[in-house]
Amino acid sequence: MTHVIGVPAPDDAPALGSLQLTVWLETYPNAEAGIDEAWIREHRGSCATTEGIARWRDFIEAAGQRPDLLFCRVVRSGTEIVGFLCGRREEVVTLGPMYLLERVRGRGAGDLLMGEFLAWAEDEPVFLWVTEYNDRAVRFYERYGFEATGERELWRGRLPNARMARSGAPSAGLDRTPGHGGSSAT
């Protein structure tokens, strides 16, 4: 399967909103945390609504106007968007959201996205939030030099997230071996 990384166009906004909801439904149900399909649709369903798509369109347009401050890349398989990674440069560089459909995880798409993001972040430290029980995403980020900071939060009172950070060393933890990677994060 060939994956192509690119900059999204505003017309990609509906696909990003739908993909975000789909990945949440694939990744985050957890009986112990009390997170089921209904909870996900209540708290994340808006990303695929008219308002959510408008927010995606606004972000994509803003990223196009300020690529020094906003990052957004999609990964395509053929014409289908199968994942994306976004980030911001403010007081610190923040990675997220990053999502890949289950069927493309572990096939190198995550590595391609992360490589582009880290090149954009340059040698600045990077911070992210990851769901604690998403072991695959935690391991993915660890391979790229991210470490838990000890900071935790319960998103919307239920979803247990942990903060991770990566020092600014350009080569810290990089393993770009094809076939290793793919994650759905925060």
PDB file of C-alpha atoms in Angstrom:
ATOM      1  CA  MET A   1       0.000   0.000   0.000  1.00  0.00           C
ATOM      2  CA  THR A   2       1.490   3.337  -1.046  1.00  0.00           C
ATOM      3  CA  HIS A   3       1.015   6.299   1.258  1.00  0.00           C
ATOM      4  CA  VAL A   4       1.447   9.858   0.054  1.00  0.00           C
ATOM      5  CA  ILE A   5       1.830  12.755   2.473  1.00  0.00           C
ATOM      6  CA  GLY A   6       0.480  16.145   1.488  1.00  0.00           C
ATOM      7  CA  VAL A   7      -0.923  19.448   2.652  1.00  0.00           C
ATOM      8  CA  PRO A   8      -4.720  19.326   2.910  1.00  0.00           C
ATOM      9  CA  ALA A   9      -6.918  21.664   0.909  1.00  0.00           C
ATOM     10  CA  PRO A  10      -9.972  23.347   2.449  1.00  0.00           C
ATOM     11  CA  ASP A  11     -12.140  20.900   0.458  1.00  0.00           C
ATOM     12  CA  ASP A  12     -10.572  18.063   2.517  1.00  0.00           C
ATOM     13  CA  ALA A  13     -12.288  19.348   5.673  1.00  0.00           C
ATOM     14  CA  PRO A  14     -15.295  16.954   5.457  1.00  0.00           C
ATOM     15  CA  ALA A  15     -12.958  13.958   5.083  1.00  0.00           C
ATOM     16  CA  LEU A  16     -10.897  15.055   8.106  1.00  0.00           C
ATOM     17  CA  GLY A  17     -13.964  15.503  10.301  1.00  0.00           C
ATOM     18  CA  SER A  18     -15.342  12.109   9.326  1.00  0.00           C
ATOM     19  CA  LEU A  19     -11.952  10.422   9.728  1.00  0.00           C
ATOM     20  CA  GLN A  20     -11.482  11.924  13.185  1.00  0.00           C
ATOM     21  CA  LEU A  21     -14.801  10.492  14.378  1.00  0.00           C
ATOM     22  CA  THR A  22     -14.122   7.107  12.759  1.00  0.00           C
ATOM     23  CA  VAL A  23     -10.722   6.793  14.439  1.00  0.00           C
ATOM     24  CA  TRP A  24     -12.209   7.700  17.807  1.00  0.00           C
ATOM     25  CA  LEU A  25     -14.820   4.973  17.355  1.00  0.00           C
ATOM     26  CA  GLU A  26     -12.092   2.470  16.379  1.00  0.00           C
ATOM     27  CA  THR A  27      -9.631   3.404  19.113  1.00  0.00           C
ATOM     28  CA  TYR A  28     -11.171   4.762  22.283  1.00  0.00           C
ATOM     29  CA  PRO A  29     -14.049   2.566  23.478  1.00  0.00           C
ATOM     30  CA  ASN A  30     -13.044   1.319  26.930  1.00  0.00           C
ATOM     31  CA  ALA A  31     -15.495  -0.237  29.383  1.00  0.00           C
ATOM     32  CA  GLU A  32     -13.233   0.419  32.381  1.00  0.00           C
ATOM     33  CA  ALA A  33     -13.126   4.141  31.595  1.00  0.00           C
ATOM     34  CA  GLY A  34     -16.860   4.200  30.790  1.00  0.00           C
ATOM     35  CA  ILE A  35     -16.245   5.180  27.185  1.00  0.00           C
ATOM     36  CA  ASP A  36     -18.556   3.642  24.619  1.00  0.00           C
ATOM     37  CA  GLU A  37     -19.863   4.602  21.192  1.00  0.00           C
ATOM     38  CA  ALA A  38     -22.602   6.815  22.650  1.00  0.00           C
ATOM     39  CA  TRP A  39     -20.090   8.748  24.805  1.00  0.00           C
ATOM     40  CA  ILE A  40     -17.753   9.201  21.837  1.00  0.00           C
ATOM     41  CA  ARG A  41     -20.561  10.438  19.602  1.00  0.00           C
ATOM     42  CA  GLU A  42     -21.703  12.847  22.335  1.00  0.00           C
ATOM     43  CA  HIS A  43     -18.217  14.297  22.909  1.00  0.00           C
ATOM     44  CA  ARG A  44     -16.582  13.932  19.473  1.00  0.00           C
ATOM     45  CA  GLY A  45     -19.469  13.603  17.043  1.00  0.00           C
ATOM     46  CA  SER A  46     -19.400  17.342  16.383  1.00  0.00           C
ATOM     47  CA  CYS A  47     -16.165  17.003  14.391  1.00  0.00           C
ATOM     48  CA  ALA A  48     -18.193  15.518  11.519  1.00  0.00           C
ATOM     49  CA  THR A  49     -21.037  18.080  11.679  1.00  0.00           C
ATOM     50  CA  THR A  50     -21.355  21.255   9.623  1.00  0.00           C
ATOM     51  CA  GLU A  51     -19.786  23.227  12.488  1.00  0.00           C
ATOM     52  CA  GLY A  52     -16.948  20.748  12.945  1.00  0.00           C
ATOM     53  CA  ILE A  53     -16.193  20.717   9.240  1.00  0.00           C
ATOM     54  CA  ALA A  54     -16.166  24.541   9.262  1.00  0.00           C
ATOM     55  CA  ARG A  55     -13.591  24.458  12.099  1.00  0.00           C
ATOM     56  CA  TRP A  56     -11.461  22.045  10.060  1.00  0.00           C
ATOM     57  CA  ARG A  57     -11.750  24.296   6.993  1.00  0.00           C
ATOM     58  CA  ASP A  58     -10.720  27.333   9.071  1.00  0.00           C
ATOM     59  CA  PHE A  59      -7.721  25.466  10.511  1.00  0.00           C
ATOM     60  CA  ILE A  60      -6.576  24.248   7.089  1.00  0.00           C
ATOM     61  CA  GLU A  61      -6.844  27.774   5.675  1.00  0.00           C
ATOM     62  CA  ALA A  62      -5.006  29.260   8.672  1.00  0.00           C
ATOM     63  CA  ALA A  63      -2.251  26.647   8.351  1.00  0.00           C
ATOM     64  CA  GLY A  64      -1.869  27.597   4.698  1.00  0.00           C
ATOM     65  CA  GLN A  65      -1.506  31.253   5.652  1.00  0.00           C
ATOM     66  CA  ARG A  66       0.813  30.671   8.638  1.00  0.00           C
ATOM     67  CA  PRO A  67       2.811  27.491   7.959  1.00  0.00           C
ATOM     68  CA  ASP A  68       5.456  28.711  10.408  1.00  0.00           C
ATOM     69  CA  LEU A  69       2.910  28.483  13.260  1.00  0.00           C
ATOM     70  CA  LEU A  70       0.426  25.795  12.170  1.00  0.00           C
ATOM     71  CA  PHE A  71       1.166  22.357  10.744  1.00  0.00           C
ATOM     72  CA  CYS A  72      -1.262  19.990   9.046  1.00  0.00           C
ATOM     73  CA  ARG A  73      -0.508  17.044   6.793  1.00  0.00           C
ATOM     74  CA  VAL A  74      -2.700  14.249   5.512  1.00  0.00           C
ATOM     75  CA  VAL A  75      -1.733  10.791   4.363  1.00  0.00           C
ATOM     76  CA  ARG A  76      -3.558   9.420   1.365  1.00  0.00           C
ATOM     77  CA  SER A  77      -3.949   5.920   0.033  1.00  0.00           C
ATOM     78  CA  GLY A  78      -4.998   6.560  -3.533  1.00  0.00           C
ATOM     79  CA  THR A  79      -7.477   9.415  -3.275  1.00  0.00           C
ATOM     80  CA  GLU A  80      -8.673   8.499   0.237  1.00  0.00           C
ATOM     81  CA  ILE A  81      -7.381  10.380   3.279  1.00  0.00           C
ATOM     82  CA  VAL A  82      -6.455   7.652   5.792  1.00  0.00           C
ATOM     83  CA  GLY A  83      -4.719   9.764   8.429  1.00  0.00           C
ATOM     84  CA  PHE A  84      -3.502  13.176   9.459  1.00  0.00           C
ATOM     85  CA  LEU A  85      -1.213  14.967  11.866  1.00  0.00           C
ATOM     86  CA  CYS A  86      -1.562  18.583  12.967  1.00  0.00           C
ATOM     87  CA  GLY A  87       0.404  20.778  15.321  1.00  0.00           C
ATOM     88  CA  ARG A  88       0.986  24.298  16.569  1.00  0.00           C
ATOM     89  CA  ARG A  89       3.940  26.481  17.412  1.00  0.00           C
ATOM     90  CA  GLU A  90       3.069  28.907  20.202  1.00  0.00           C
ATOM     91  CA  GLU A  91       5.099  29.250  23.421  1.00  0.00           C
ATOM     92  CA  VAL A  92       5.952  25.584  22.793  1.00  0.00           C
ATOM     93  CA  VAL A  93       5.456  23.208  19.878  1.00  0.00           C
ATOM     94  CA  THR A  94       2.431  20.963  20.363  1.00  0.00           C
ATOM     95  CA  LEU A  95       1.747  17.807  18.359  1.00  0.00           C
ATOM     96  CA  GLY A  96      -1.843  16.844  17.887  1.00  0.00           C
ATOM     97  CA  PRO A  97      -4.156  15.669  16.790  1.00  0.00           C
ATOM     98  CA  MET A  98      -2.653  12.658  15.026  1.00  0.00           C
ATOM     99  CA  TYR A  99      -4.972   9.945  13.757  1.00  0.00           C
ATOM    100  CA  LEU A 100      -4.686   6.987  11.410  1.00  0.00           C
ATOM    101  CA  LEU A 101      -7.378   4.522  10.419  1.00  0.00           C
ATOM    102  CA  GLU A 102      -6.856   1.116  12.034  1.00  0.00           C
ATOM    103  CA  ARG A 103      -6.250  -0.579   8.699  1.00  0.00           C
ATOM    104  CA  VAL A 104      -3.169   1.549   7.917  1.00  0.00           C
ATOM    105  CA  ARG A 105      -1.524   1.505  11.349  1.00  0.00           C
ATOM    106  CA  GLY A 106       1.794  -0.293  11.440  1.00  0.00           C
ATOM    107  CA  ARG A 107       2.418   0.234   7.720  1.00  0.00           C
ATOM    108  CA  GLY A 108       4.723   3.253   7.838  1.00  0.00           C
ATOM    109  CA  ALA A 109       2.174   6.061   7.410  1.00  0.00           C
ATOM    110  CA  GLY A 110       2.671   7.253  10.987  1.00  0.00           C
ATOM    111  CA  ASP A 111       6.428   7.340  10.473  1.00  0.00           C
ATOM    112  CA  LEU A 112       6.011   9.449   7.337  1.00  0.00           C
ATOM    113  CA  LEU A 113       3.759  11.918   9.159  1.00  0.00           C
ATOM    114  CA  MET A 114       6.051  12.082  12.193  1.00  0.00           C
ATOM    115  CA  GLY A 115       9.112  12.674   9.998  1.00  0.00           C
ATOM    116  CA  GLU A 116       7.417  15.644   8.333  1.00  0.00           C
ATOM    117  CA  PHE A 117       6.223  17.015  11.664  1.00  0.00           C
ATOM    118  CA  LEU A 118       9.616  16.755  13.382  1.00  0.00           C
ATOM    119  CA  ALA A 119      11.289  18.436  10.405  1.00  0.00           C
ATOM    120  CA  TRP A 120       8.756  21.282  10.773  1.00  0.00           C
ATOM    121  CA  ALA A 121       9.309  21.483  14.554  1.00  0.00           C
ATOM    122  CA  GLU A 122      13.061  21.716  13.908  1.00  0.00           C
ATOM    123  CA  ASP A 123      15.054  21.337  17.111  1.00  0.00           C
ATOM    124  CA  GLU A 124      12.391  22.700  19.461  1.00  0.00           C
ATOM    125  CA  PRO A 125      10.952  20.591  22.288  1.00  0.00           C
ATOM    126  CA  VAL A 126       7.559  19.076  21.414  1.00  0.00           C
ATOM    127  CA  PHE A 127       4.650  18.295  23.747  1.00  0.00           C
ATOM    128  CA  LEU A 128       1.543  16.145  23.255  1.00  0.00           C
ATOM    129  CA  TRP A 129      -1.323  14.450  25.077  1.00  0.00           C
ATOM    130  CA  VAL A 130      -1.956  10.739  24.576  1.00  0.00           C
ATOM    131  CA  THR A 131      -4.693   8.516  25.959  1.00  0.00           C
ATOM    132  CA  GLU A 132      -3.117   6.380  28.670  1.00  0.00           C
ATOM    133  CA  TYR A 133      -4.684   3.101  27.563  1.00  0.00           C
ATOM    134  CA  ASN A 134      -3.690   3.635  23.916  1.00  0.00           C
ATOM    135  CA  ASP A 135      -0.535   1.552  24.355  1.00  0.00           C
ATOM    136  CA  ARG A 136       0.229   1.474  20.657  1.00  0.00           C
ATOM    137  CA  ALA A 137       0.313   5.280  20.438  1.00  0.00           C
ATOM    138  CA  VAL A 138       2.410   5.555  23.612  1.00  0.00           C
ATOM    139  CA  ARG A 139       4.979   3.103  22.189  1.00  0.00           C
ATOM    140  CA  PHE A 140       4.980   4.963  18.854  1.00  0.00           C
ATOM    141  CA  TYR A 141       5.755   8.271  20.539  1.00  0.00           C
ATOM    142  CA  GLU A 142       8.399   6.681  22.761  1.00  0.00           C
ATOM    143  CA  ARG A 143      10.215   5.463  19.637  1.00  0.00           C
ATOM    144  CA  TYR A 144      10.520   9.096  18.624  1.00  0.00           C
ATOM    145  CA  GLY A 145      12.018  10.155  21.937  1.00  0.00           C
ATOM    146  CA  PHE A 146       8.870  11.274  23.753  1.00  0.00           C
ATOM    147  CA  GLU A 147       8.752  10.600  27.484  1.00  0.00           C
ATOM    148  CA  ALA A 148       5.940  10.878  30.014  1.00  0.00           C
ATOM    149  CA  THR A 149       6.104  14.114  31.990  1.00  0.00           C
ATOM    150  CA  GLY A 150       3.944  12.849  34.858  1.00  0.00           C
ATOM    151  CA  GLU A 151       1.188  15.327  34.028  1.00  0.00           C
ATOM    152  CA  ARG A 152      -2.248  13.734  33.602  1.00  0.00           C
ATOM    153  CA  GLU A 153      -5.786  14.855  32.832  1.00  0.00           C
ATOM    154  CA  LEU A 154      -9.234  13.354  32.506  1.00  0.00           C
ATOM    155  CA  TRP A 155     -10.628  14.770  29.269  1.00  0.00           C
ATOM    156  CA  ARG A 156     -14.331  15.513  29.714  1.00  0.00           C
ATOM    157  CA  GLY A 157     -14.107  13.827  33.105  1.00  0.00           C
ATOM    158  CA  ARG A 158     -13.456  10.353  31.652  1.00  0.00           C
ATOM    159  CA  LEU A 159     -10.729   9.923  29.051  1.00  0.00           C
ATOM    160  CA  PRO A 160      -7.393   9.453  30.896  1.00  0.00           C
ATOM    161  CA  ASN A 161      -4.633  11.327  29.090  1.00  0.00           C
ATOM    162  CA  ALA A 162      -0.933  11.628  29.846  1.00  0.00           C
ATOM    163  CA  ARG A 163       1.395  14.417  28.769  1.00  0.00           C
ATOM    164  CA  MET A 164       4.517  13.445  26.839  1.00  0.00           C
ATOM    165  CA  ALA A 165       7.456  15.596  25.785  1.00  0.00           C
ATOM    166  CA  ARG A 166      10.395  15.251  23.445  1.00  0.00           C
ATOM    167  CA  SER A 167      13.605  17.210  23.845  1.00  0.00           C
ATOM    168  CA  GLY A 168      14.727  19.322  20.952  1.00  0.00           C
ATOM    169  CA  ALA A 169      17.614  17.051  19.925  1.00  0.00           C
ATOM    170  CA  PRO A 170      17.106  16.544  16.159  1.00  0.00           C
ATOM    171  CA  SER A 171      17.839  12.816  16.173  1.00  0.00           C
ATOM    172  CA  ALA A 172      16.400  11.846  19.557  1.00  0.00           C
ATOM    173  CA  GLY A 173      14.734   8.477  19.278  1.00  0.00           C
ATOM    174  CA  LEU A 174      14.305   8.464  15.525  1.00  0.00           C
ATOM    175  CA  ASP A 175      13.668   5.077  13.957  1.00  0.00           C
ATOM    176  CA  ARG A 176      12.200   5.563  10.518  1.00  0.00           C
ATOM    177  CA  THR A 177      12.205   1.914   9.598  1.00  0.00           C
ATOM    178  CA  PRO A 178       9.308   1.400   7.167  1.00  0.00           C
ATOM    179  CA  GLY A 179       6.485  -0.586   8.643  1.00  0.00           C
ATOM    180  CA  HIS A 180       7.006   0.661  12.177  1.00  0.00           C
ATOM    181  CA  GLY A 181       4.498   3.174  13.370  1.00  0.00           C
ATOM    182  CA  GLY A 182       1.032   4.343  12.994  1.00  0.00           C
ATOM    183  CA  SER A 183      -0.933   5.575  15.892  1.00  0.00           C
ATOM    184  CA  SER A 184      -4.007   7.389  16.782  1.00  0.00           C
ATOM    185  CA  ALA A 185      -3.122   9.888  19.409  1.00  0.00           C
ATOM    186  CA  THR A 186      -4.848  12.416  21.647  1.00  0.00           C
TER     187      THR A 186
END
